[in-house]
Coordinates of C-alpha atoms in Angstrom, one line a residue:
M1 CA -47.5 -47.0 -31.1
G2 CA -47.2 -47.6 -35.1
D3 CA -45.0 -46.0 -37.5
V4 CA -47.1 -43.6 -39.1
E5 CA -49.4 -42.5 -35.9
P6 CA -49.8 -38.5 -36.3
I7 CA -48.0 -36.4 -33.6
S8 CA -50.9 -33.8 -33.0
L9 CA -52.6 -31.6 -30.2
A10 CA -55.5 -32.6 -28.6
R11 CA -58.6 -30.7 -29.2
A12 CA -58.7 -28.3 -26.0
A13 CA -61.6 -28.7 -23.7
G14 CA -64.4 -26.7 -24.7
S15 CA -63.5 -25.9 -28.3
P16 CA -66.2 -26.5 -30.9
P17 CA -66.4 -30.6 -32.3
G18 CA -66.1 -29.3 -35.9
L19 CA -62.7 -27.9 -35.4
A20 CA -60.7 -28.6 -38.7
A21 CA -58.0 -30.8 -38.8
R22 CA -54.6 -29.9 -38.7
V23 CA -51.6 -30.8 -40.5
T24 CA -49.1 -32.9 -38.5
F25 CA -45.8 -34.5 -38.9
D26 CA -46.2 -38.5 -38.6
R27 CA -43.9 -40.1 -36.2
R28 CA -41.4 -41.4 -39.0
E29 CA -41.2 -38.1 -40.7
L30 CA -40.8 -36.3 -37.0
D31 CA -38.1 -39.0 -36.2
R32 CA -36.3 -38.1 -39.3
I33 CA -36.3 -34.6 -38.5
L34 CA -35.3 -34.9 -35.0
D35 CA -32.5 -36.9 -36.0
L36 CA -31.0 -34.3 -38.3
Y37 CA -31.7 -31.8 -35.5
G38 CA -30.0 -33.5 -32.5
R39 CA -26.9 -34.3 -35.1
M40 CA -26.5 -30.4 -35.4
V41 CA -27.0 -29.5 -32.0
A42 CA -24.0 -31.6 -30.9
C43 CA -22.1 -29.9 -33.5
G44 CA -22.9 -26.9 -31.8
E45 CA -24.8 -25.4 -35.0
W46 CA -28.5 -25.1 -33.7
R47 CA -29.6 -24.5 -30.3
D48 CA -33.5 -24.4 -30.3
Y49 CA -36.6 -25.3 -32.1
A50 CA -40.5 -24.5 -32.3
I51 CA -43.1 -26.9 -34.1
D52 CA -46.4 -25.4 -35.5
F53 CA -49.2 -27.2 -36.7
T54 CA -52.0 -25.2 -38.8
R55 CA -54.8 -26.3 -40.9
D56 CA -52.7 -25.7 -44.0
K57 CA -48.8 -26.7 -42.9
A58 CA -46.7 -27.9 -40.4
I59 CA -43.7 -26.2 -39.7
F60 CA -40.5 -27.5 -37.8
S61 CA -38.4 -24.3 -37.0
I62 CA -34.7 -24.2 -36.7
F63 CA -33.2 -21.6 -34.3
R64 CA -29.4 -20.6 -33.3
R65 CA -30.6 -18.7 -30.3
A66 CA -33.9 -19.2 -28.7
L67 CA -34.7 -15.4 -29.0
D68 CA -33.7 -15.4 -32.9
V69 CA -35.8 -15.3 -36.2
P70 CA -35.8 -19.0 -37.2
L71 CA -32.4 -20.2 -39.4
Y72 CA -34.6 -22.6 -41.2
R73 CA -38.3 -23.8 -41.5
I74 CA -39.0 -27.2 -42.2
E75 CA -42.8 -27.4 -43.8
K76 CA -45.1 -30.1 -44.7
D77 CA -48.0 -28.7 -47.0
P78 CA -49.9 -31.5 -48.4
R79 CA -51.5 -29.3 -50.8
L80 CA -48.7 -29.3 -52.8
A81 CA -47.7 -33.1 -52.4
R82 CA -49.2 -34.1 -56.3
R83 CA -47.1 -31.1 -57.8
Q84 CA -43.9 -29.7 -56.4
G85 CA -43.8 -32.2 -53.5
A86 CA -45.2 -32.0 -49.6
Y87 CA -41.9 -31.0 -48.0
A88 CA -39.8 -28.0 -48.2
V89 CA -36.9 -26.1 -46.3
V90 CA -36.8 -22.8 -46.3
S91 CA -34.1 -20.2 -45.5
Q92 CA -34.7 -17.3 -42.8
T93 CA -35.1 -14.9 -45.6
G94 CA -38.2 -17.0 -47.2
L95 CA -35.8 -18.2 -49.9
I96 CA -37.1 -22.1 -50.4
L97 CA -33.9 -24.1 -50.6
K98 CA -35.1 -27.5 -51.4
R99 CA -38.8 -28.8 -52.2
G100 CA -39.9 -32.3 -53.1
H101 CA -41.6 -35.4 -52.6
D102 CA -39.1 -37.4 -50.4
L103 CA -38.1 -36.0 -47.0
P104 CA -34.5 -37.3 -46.3
R105 CA -33.7 -35.7 -50.1
V106 CA -35.5 -32.5 -48.8
L107 CA -33.4 -32.7 -45.6
A108 CA -29.9 -33.3 -47.2
V109 CA -29.6 -29.7 -48.0
L110 CA -29.3 -29.1 -44.2
E111 CA -26.7 -31.8 -43.8
K112 CA -23.1 -30.6 -43.2
P113 CA -20.5 -32.4 -45.7
L114 CA -18.0 -34.6 -43.5
R115 CA -14.5 -32.8 -42.6
E116 CA -11.3 -34.3 -42.5
V117 CA -9.8 -34.6 -39.1

């Protein structure tokens, strides 16, 4: 598989062939997000996630507990790619913590600073 192959769900059987394409995360984007997610799970900060692909956005939601509302949402909105940047990290209250063109820079807002032991 290539590095830029999109991760997407196949069209359901019996659905119309003219179904609009969905926005998805490509493999590199998803690898970067899951790398951060794995480190935060190892620290005990996060416990669950969900991925939603819609016609307008791809959303990776992060949860502290499975039955909670998401702590953060990592959103990819291609319509904003030329203006503010396609990527955004949104808090639980809807506040945009960081928006930009470069996913690693946007995700840096969620990185925990290193502590002295």
